[in-house]
Short mmCIF file of C-alpha atoms in Angstrom, two decimals:
data_model
loop_
_atom_site.label_atom_id
_atom_site.label_comp_id
_atom_site.label_asym_id
_atom_site.label_seq_id
_atom_site.Cartn_x
_atom_site.Cartn_y
_atom_site.Cartn_z
CA MET D 891 1.62 1.39 -5.97
CA GLU D 892 -1.31 2.88 -4.06
CA GLU D 893 -2.09 6.55 -3.55
CA GLU D 894 -1.06 6.29 0.09
CA GLY D 895 2.27 4.99 -1.02
CA MET D 896 2.68 7.99 -3.29
CA GLU D 897 1.93 10.45 -0.51
CA GLU D 898 4.40 8.66 1.74
CA GLU D 899 6.92 8.69 -1.04
CA GLY D 900 6.51 12.44 -1.40
CA GLY D 901 8.24 12.94 1.92
CA SER D 902 11.34 10.95 1.05
CA GLY D 903 11.60 10.48 -2.69
CA GLY D 904 11.35 12.66 -5.79
CA CYS D 905 14.13 15.20 -5.66
CA GLU D 906 14.96 15.18 -1.95
CA ALA D 907 18.63 14.52 -2.66
CA MET D 908 20.29 17.14 -4.82
CA MET D 909 20.29 15.67 -8.31
CA ASP D 910 20.77 16.50 -11.95
CA ASP D 911 17.83 15.74 -14.26
CA GLN D 912 18.11 14.87 -17.94
CA ASN D 913 18.27 18.54 -18.89
CA HIS D 914 21.14 19.18 -16.43
CA ASN D 915 19.12 21.27 -14.03
CA ASN D 916 19.95 20.96 -10.36
CA TRP D 917 16.95 20.32 -8.15
CA GLY D 918 17.10 21.13 -4.47
CA ALA D 919 15.52 19.33 -1.56
CA GLY D 920 12.51 20.65 0.23
CA ASP D 921 8.80 21.27 -0.04
CA TYR D 922 7.38 21.23 -3.53
CA GLY D 923 4.19 22.41 -5.13
CA ARG D 924 2.05 22.77 -2.01
CA HIS D 925 -0.95 25.02 -2.39
CA LEU D 926 -0.64 25.47 -6.16
CA LEU D 927 -3.06 28.36 -6.25
CA GLY D 928 -1.89 29.96 -3.00
CA PRO D 929 0.76 32.57 -2.15
CA ALA D 930 3.43 29.91 -1.59
CA VAL D 931 3.71 29.24 -5.32
CA ALA D 932 5.90 32.24 -6.16
CA PRO D 933 8.53 31.66 -3.46
CA LEU D 934 8.51 27.97 -4.26
CA GLY D 935 9.09 28.66 -7.94
CA ASP D 936 11.94 31.00 -7.09
CA ARG D 937 13.60 28.35 -4.94
CA LEU D 938 13.28 25.62 -7.57
CA LEU D 939 14.15 27.70 -10.61
CA HIS D 940 16.78 30.02 -9.15
CA GLY D 941 18.16 28.22 -6.08
CA PRO D 942 18.13 29.23 -2.41
CA ALA D 943 17.45 32.88 -1.64
CA ALA D 944 20.70 33.32 0.27
CA GLY D 945 23.94 31.46 0.88
CA PRO D 946 25.48 30.44 4.18
CA THR D 947 25.82 33.13 6.81
CA ALA D 948 29.19 34.53 7.69
CA GLY D 949 31.23 32.27 9.88
CA THR D 950 29.20 29.18 9.04
CA GLU D 951 31.40 26.16 8.38
CA LEU D 952 30.63 24.68 4.94
CA PRO D 953 30.05 20.92 4.85
CA ALA D 954 32.66 18.81 3.15
CA VAL D 955 31.94 17.93 -0.49
CA PRO D 956 32.62 14.35 -1.59
CA GLU D 957 35.09 13.73 -4.35
CA ALA D 958 34.59 11.06 -7.01
CA ASN D 959 36.98 8.67 -5.25
CA GLY D 960 35.11 8.95 -1.95
CA VAL D 961 37.65 11.27 -0.23
CA LEU D 962 36.05 14.31 1.36
CA ARG D 963 37.45 17.59 0.11
CA GLY D 964 38.84 19.66 2.97
CA CYS D 965 39.52 16.60 5.17
CA GLU D 966 43.14 15.60 5.29
CA PRO D 967 43.99 11.99 6.25
CA GLY D 968 44.19 11.58 9.98
CA LYS D 969 42.37 14.88 10.67
CA GLY D 970 38.69 15.16 11.61
CA GLY D 971 38.22 11.45 11.05
CA ALA D 972 34.97 11.21 13.00
CA GLY D 973 33.43 14.17 11.19
CA ALA D 974 34.44 12.77 7.81
CA ILE D 975 32.95 9.37 8.59
CA ALA D 976 29.71 10.97 9.82
CA ALA D 977 29.47 13.08 6.67
CA ALA D 978 30.08 10.05 4.46
CA ILE D 979 27.39 8.07 6.32
CA ASN D 980 24.88 10.92 5.85
CA ILE D 981 25.67 11.19 2.15
CA ASN D 982 25.36 7.45 1.62
CA ALA D 983 22.11 7.33 3.58
CA SER D 984 20.66 10.16 1.51
CA THR D 985 21.71 8.50 -1.74
CA SER D 986 20.24 5.16 -0.68
CA LYS D 987 17.03 6.85 0.38
CA PHE D 988 16.70 8.45 -3.02
CA LEU D 989 17.52 5.29 -4.94
CA MET D 990 14.91 3.36 -2.99
CA ASN D 991 12.25 5.74 -4.34
CA VAL D 992 13.17 5.64 -8.01
CA ILE D 993 10.11 5.82 -10.27
CA THR D 994 10.53 3.20 -12.97
CA ILE D 995 8.80 3.43 -16.33
CA GLU D 996 6.44 0.72 -15.10
CA ASP D 997 5.60 2.85 -12.04
CA TYR D 998 5.00 5.82 -14.29
CA LYS D 999 2.66 3.91 -16.60
CA SER D 1000 0.72 2.07 -13.89
CA THR D 1001 0.49 4.72 -11.15
CA TYR D 1002 1.52 8.23 -12.14
CA TRP D 1003 0.19 8.69 -15.67
CA PRO D 1004 -3.28 7.21 -14.87
CA LYS D 1005 -3.74 9.94 -12.24
CA LEU D 1006 -2.71 12.62 -14.72
CA ASP D 1007 -4.88 11.06 -17.44
CA SER D 1008 -7.97 11.16 -15.23
CA ALA D 1009 -7.39 14.77 -14.18
CA ILE D 1010 -6.88 15.90 -17.79
CA ASP D 1011 -10.12 14.16 -18.78
CA GLN D 1012 -12.06 16.09 -16.18
CA LEU D 1013 -10.48 19.41 -17.10
CA LEU D 1014 -11.13 18.95 -20.83
CA THR D 1015 -14.82 18.07 -20.37
CA GLN D 1016 -15.83 20.43 -17.56
CA SER D 1017 -18.40 23.14 -18.17
CA PRO D 1018 -17.66 26.72 -17.12
CA GLY D 1019 -18.17 27.10 -13.39
CA ASP D 1020 -18.12 23.35 -12.68
CA TYR D 1021 -16.36 22.10 -9.56
CA ILE D 1022 -13.71 19.53 -10.45
CA PRO D 1023 -13.08 17.03 -7.62
CA ILE D 1024 -9.36 16.59 -8.21
CA SER D 1025 -6.38 17.31 -5.98
CA TYR D 1026 -4.32 19.97 -7.72
CA GLU D 1027 -1.55 19.43 -5.18
CA GLN D 1028 -1.39 15.70 -5.95
CA ILE D 1029 -1.33 16.26 -9.74
CA TYR D 1030 1.28 18.98 -9.38
CA SER D 1031 3.34 16.59 -7.24
CA CYS D 1032 3.04 13.77 -9.81
CA VAL D 1033 4.37 16.01 -12.57
CA TYR D 1034 7.19 17.26 -10.38
CA LYS D 1035 8.33 13.74 -9.43
CA CYS D 1036 8.17 12.47 -13.01
CA VAL D 1037 10.27 15.37 -14.24
CA CYS D 1038 12.85 14.71 -11.51
CA GLN D 1039 12.91 11.03 -12.45
CA GLN D 1040 13.54 11.76 -16.14
CA HIS D 1041 10.11 10.85 -17.50
CA SER D 1042 9.50 14.27 -19.10
CA GLU D 1043 9.72 13.02 -22.68
CA GLN D 1044 7.25 10.18 -22.08
CA MET D 1045 4.90 12.45 -20.14
CA TYR D 1046 4.91 15.09 -22.88
CA SER D 1047 4.22 12.44 -25.52
CA ASP D 1048 1.34 11.03 -23.48
CA LEU D 1049 -0.14 14.49 -22.90
CA ILE D 1050 -0.07 15.40 -26.60
CA LYS D 1051 -1.60 12.05 -27.58
CA LYS D 1052 -4.30 12.39 -24.92
CA ILE D 1053 -5.37 15.87 -26.01
CA THR D 1054 -5.13 15.03 -29.72
CA ASN D 1055 -7.54 12.11 -29.27
CA HIS D 1056 -9.94 14.38 -27.37
CA LEU D 1057 -9.88 17.05 -30.09
CA GLU D 1058 -10.48 14.49 -32.83
CA ARG D 1059 -13.65 13.41 -31.01
CA VAL D 1060 -14.71 17.05 -30.69
CA SER D 1061 -14.19 17.56 -34.41
CA LYS D 1062 -16.33 14.54 -35.30
CA GLU D 1063 -19.13 15.77 -33.04
CA LEU D 1064 -19.06 19.16 -34.77
CA GLN D 1065 -19.23 17.52 -38.19
CA ALA D 1066 -22.47 15.83 -37.13
CA SER D 1067 -24.04 19.10 -35.94
CA PRO D 1068 -26.95 20.61 -37.95
CA PRO D 1069 -26.33 24.09 -39.42
CA ASP D 1070 -28.61 25.84 -36.92
CA LEU D 1071 -26.53 24.50 -34.00
CA TYR D 1072 -23.12 24.54 -35.65
CA ILE D 1073 -22.00 28.01 -34.55
CA GLU D 1074 -23.12 27.57 -30.95
CA ARG D 1075 -21.44 24.17 -30.64
CA PHE D 1076 -18.20 25.46 -32.13
CA ASN D 1077 -18.29 28.31 -29.61
CA VAL D 1078 -18.79 25.85 -26.73
CA ALA D 1079 -15.94 23.61 -27.93
CA LEU D 1080 -13.57 26.57 -28.31
CA GLY D 1081 -14.45 28.09 -24.94
CA GLN D 1082 -14.28 24.77 -23.12
CA TYR D 1083 -10.83 23.96 -24.50
CA MET D 1084 -9.34 27.39 -23.84
CA GLY D 1085 -10.73 27.24 -20.32
CA ALA D 1086 -9.15 23.82 -19.75
CA LEU D 1087 -5.74 25.14 -20.81
CA GLN D 1088 -5.85 27.67 -17.97
CA SER D 1089 -5.58 24.70 -15.57
CA ILE D 1090 -3.59 22.19 -17.62
CA VAL D 1091 -0.68 24.48 -18.47
CA PRO D 1092 0.06 25.50 -14.83
CA LEU D 1093 -0.16 21.88 -13.66
CA PHE D 1094 2.61 20.94 -16.10
CA ILE D 1095 4.78 23.97 -15.35
CA TYR D 1096 7.84 21.88 -14.39
CA MET D 1097 7.70 19.81 -17.56
CA ASN D 1098 7.31 23.00 -19.57
CA LYS D 1099 10.23 24.74 -17.88
CA PHE D 1100 12.72 21.89 -17.74
CA TYR D 1101 11.85 19.92 -20.88
CA ILE D 1102 9.71 21.75 -23.46
CA GLU D 1103 11.37 25.16 -23.16
CA THR D 1104 14.87 23.82 -22.49
CA LYS D 1105 15.09 20.86 -24.85
CA LEU D 1106 12.40 21.51 -27.48
CA ASN D 1107 12.67 25.31 -27.48
CA ARG D 1108 8.90 25.62 -27.47
CA ASP D 1109 6.11 26.47 -25.02
CA LEU D 1110 3.40 24.11 -23.77
CA LYS D 1111 0.53 26.58 -24.17
CA ASP D 1112 1.53 27.34 -27.77
CA ASP D 1113 1.75 23.62 -28.54
CA LEU D 1114 -1.73 22.93 -27.11
CA ILE D 1115 -3.31 25.87 -28.94
CA LYS D 1116 -1.73 24.58 -32.15
CA LEU D 1117 -3.40 21.21 -31.55
CA PHE D 1118 -6.86 22.83 -31.51
CA THR D 1119 -6.01 24.78 -34.66
CA GLU D 1120 -4.90 21.67 -36.54
CA HIS D 1121 -7.48 19.14 -35.34
CA VAL D 1122 -10.58 21.32 -35.03
CA ALA D 1123 -10.43 24.86 -36.43
CA GLU D 1124 -8.69 24.05 -39.73
CA LYS D 1125 -11.17 21.26 -40.43
CA HIS D 1126 -14.20 23.48 -39.83
CA ILE D 1127 -13.20 27.00 -40.88
CA TYR D 1128 -14.63 26.68 -44.41
CA ASN D 1129 -17.99 25.49 -43.07
CA LEU D 1130 -17.99 27.92 -40.18
CA MET D 1131 -17.14 31.15 -42.01
CA PRO D 1132 -20.15 31.18 -44.39
CA LEU D 1133 -22.46 30.57 -41.42
CA LEU D 1134 -20.84 33.45 -39.52
CA LEU D 1135 -21.27 35.78 -42.51
CA GLU D 1136 -24.89 34.74 -42.86
CA ALA D 1137 -25.48 35.32 -39.17
CA GLN D 1138 -23.85 38.74 -39.46
CA SER D 1139 -26.30 39.76 -42.19
CA THR D 1140 -29.24 38.52 -40.11
CA PRO D 1141 -29.24 40.49 -36.85
CA PHE D 1142 -29.74 38.53 -33.64
CA GLN D 1143 -29.53 35.13 -35.32
CA ILE D 1144 -26.82 34.44 -32.75
CA THR D 1145 -25.93 36.47 -29.69
CA PRO D 1146 -23.29 39.21 -30.06
CA SER D 1147 -21.19 37.57 -27.34
CA THR D 1148 -21.08 34.28 -29.26
CA MET D 1149 -20.03 36.05 -32.44
CA ALA D 1150 -17.36 38.01 -30.58
CA ASN D 1151 -15.98 34.90 -28.85
CA ILE D 1152 -15.65 32.97 -32.09
CA VAL D 1153 -14.16 35.79 -34.15
CA LYS D 1154 -11.61 36.68 -31.46
CA GLY D 1155 -10.82 33.01 -30.97
CA LEU D 1156 -10.22 32.43 -34.67
CA TYR D 1157 -7.96 35.47 -34.78
CA THR D 1158 -5.95 34.08 -31.85
CA LEU D 1159 -5.60 30.69 -33.53
CA ARG D 1160 -4.57 32.03 -36.91
CA PRO D 1161 -4.47 35.78 -37.61
CA GLU D 1162 -4.29 35.29 -41.39
CA TRP D 1163 -7.89 34.06 -41.37
CA VAL D 1164 -8.82 37.75 -41.24
CA GLN D 1165 -8.40 37.79 -45.02
CA MET D 1166 -11.41 35.47 -45.38
CA ALA D 1167 -13.80 38.10 -43.98
CA PRO D 1168 -12.08 41.42 -43.17
CA ALA D 1169 -15.33 43.28 -42.50
CA LEU D 1170 -16.49 40.66 -40.00
CA PHE D 1171 -13.19 40.58 -38.11
CA SER D 1172 -12.97 44.38 -38.05
CA LYS D 1173 -16.11 44.55 -35.91
CA PHE D 1174 -14.31 42.76 -33.07
CA ILE D 1175 -10.57 43.21 -33.71
CA PRO D 1176 -9.24 46.79 -33.75
CA ASN D 1177 -7.08 48.12 -36.58
CA ILE D 1178 -7.86 45.27 -38.96
CA LEU D 1179 -9.03 47.48 -41.83
CA PRO D 1180 -6.96 50.33 -43.28
CA PRO D 1181 -7.75 53.85 -42.00
CA ALA D 1182 -10.91 55.49 -43.31
CA VAL D 1183 -10.59 57.88 -46.24
CA GLU D 1184 -12.73 60.90 -46.98
CA SER D 1185 -14.02 59.53 -50.29
CA GLU D 1186 -15.75 56.62 -48.47
CA LEU D 1187 -17.55 58.67 -45.80
CA GLN D 1188 -20.88 58.45 -47.62
CA GLU D 1189 -20.60 54.65 -47.74
CA TYR D 1190 -19.90 54.54 -44.00
CA ALA D 1191 -22.95 56.73 -43.35
CA ALA D 1192 -25.15 54.47 -45.47
CA GLN D 1193 -23.99 51.39 -43.53
CA ASP D 1194 -24.74 53.16 -40.25
CA GLN D 1195 -28.26 54.08 -41.39
CA LYS D 1196 -28.90 50.50 -42.48
CA LEU D 1197 -27.86 49.21 -39.04
CA GLN D 1198 -30.15 51.71 -37.32
CA ARG D 1199 -33.12 50.60 -39.45
CA GLU D 1200 -32.45 46.96 -38.60
CA LEU D 1201 -32.30 47.77 -34.90
CA MET D 1202 -35.61 49.65 -35.06
CA GLN D 1203 -37.26 46.74 -36.89
CA ASN D 1204 -36.22 44.48 -34.03
CA GLY D 1205 -37.77 46.70 -31.35
CA PHE D 1206 -34.89 49.00 -30.46
CA ASP D 1207 -35.67 52.74 -30.22
CA ARG D 1208 -33.25 55.34 -31.51
#
């Protein structure tokens, strides 16, 4: 199925007919996911997640609702025959139109997932400030259609596998890094991944809302942060922490911003890592150490004087 076919399909398939997905969430017809980053997102989300903003106006005649046996509720035999037939034809036409655009598992694997796979690749490997030549609207649309067509479980599995493989490669690259580049490369890997999540998580908002939160009782962002913790941070924390402590005792060995990014990042991934180096974490995370006591004021003053001497030795005036 070509890209043009997908765009054409967007006008008639997906969730155009009111349907019930695998998590029993009703999806309404209409525009979906246009201008992901624009002002239309909020109203769109409200329509999809909470239904139409208002019901029929007063005096409006409600359309007949089909019963399971094909008889239209509200239409007695012999009354309104033409209207009932017209309504039945419209319902059947809508159903046929939807069924003609069913996304099979083969369609998903050959057409939809490859587009998502390529976009995720670019987002995971981009550098800060890079322009990524992908269509956010098209990716958003792919996710939306796959959720409607009950491919959420497969899509979630593919996403987790994709990102896990990426993080395992990142971990191996860090293991091969020399000590003098280790801290900087860990900082780049952490920042690059967290930056990618700012795009990946919104693109999969429908899968998160109607599968991960509803069926798994979890959150996509939490799951993806956990992947970095397990496949990268946990494997490197015992090599990284001694280097951070050494860099702390040698002023300007690494930039203060790099040190701050890593320490705050580690605290976000696993707060209990504070216990490995409380003094280091306390420089960047407030209220880590217990309150100061009067008996330790002289020690605090001595540490402050030592820092001032180090600054002066490196060319900073008092």
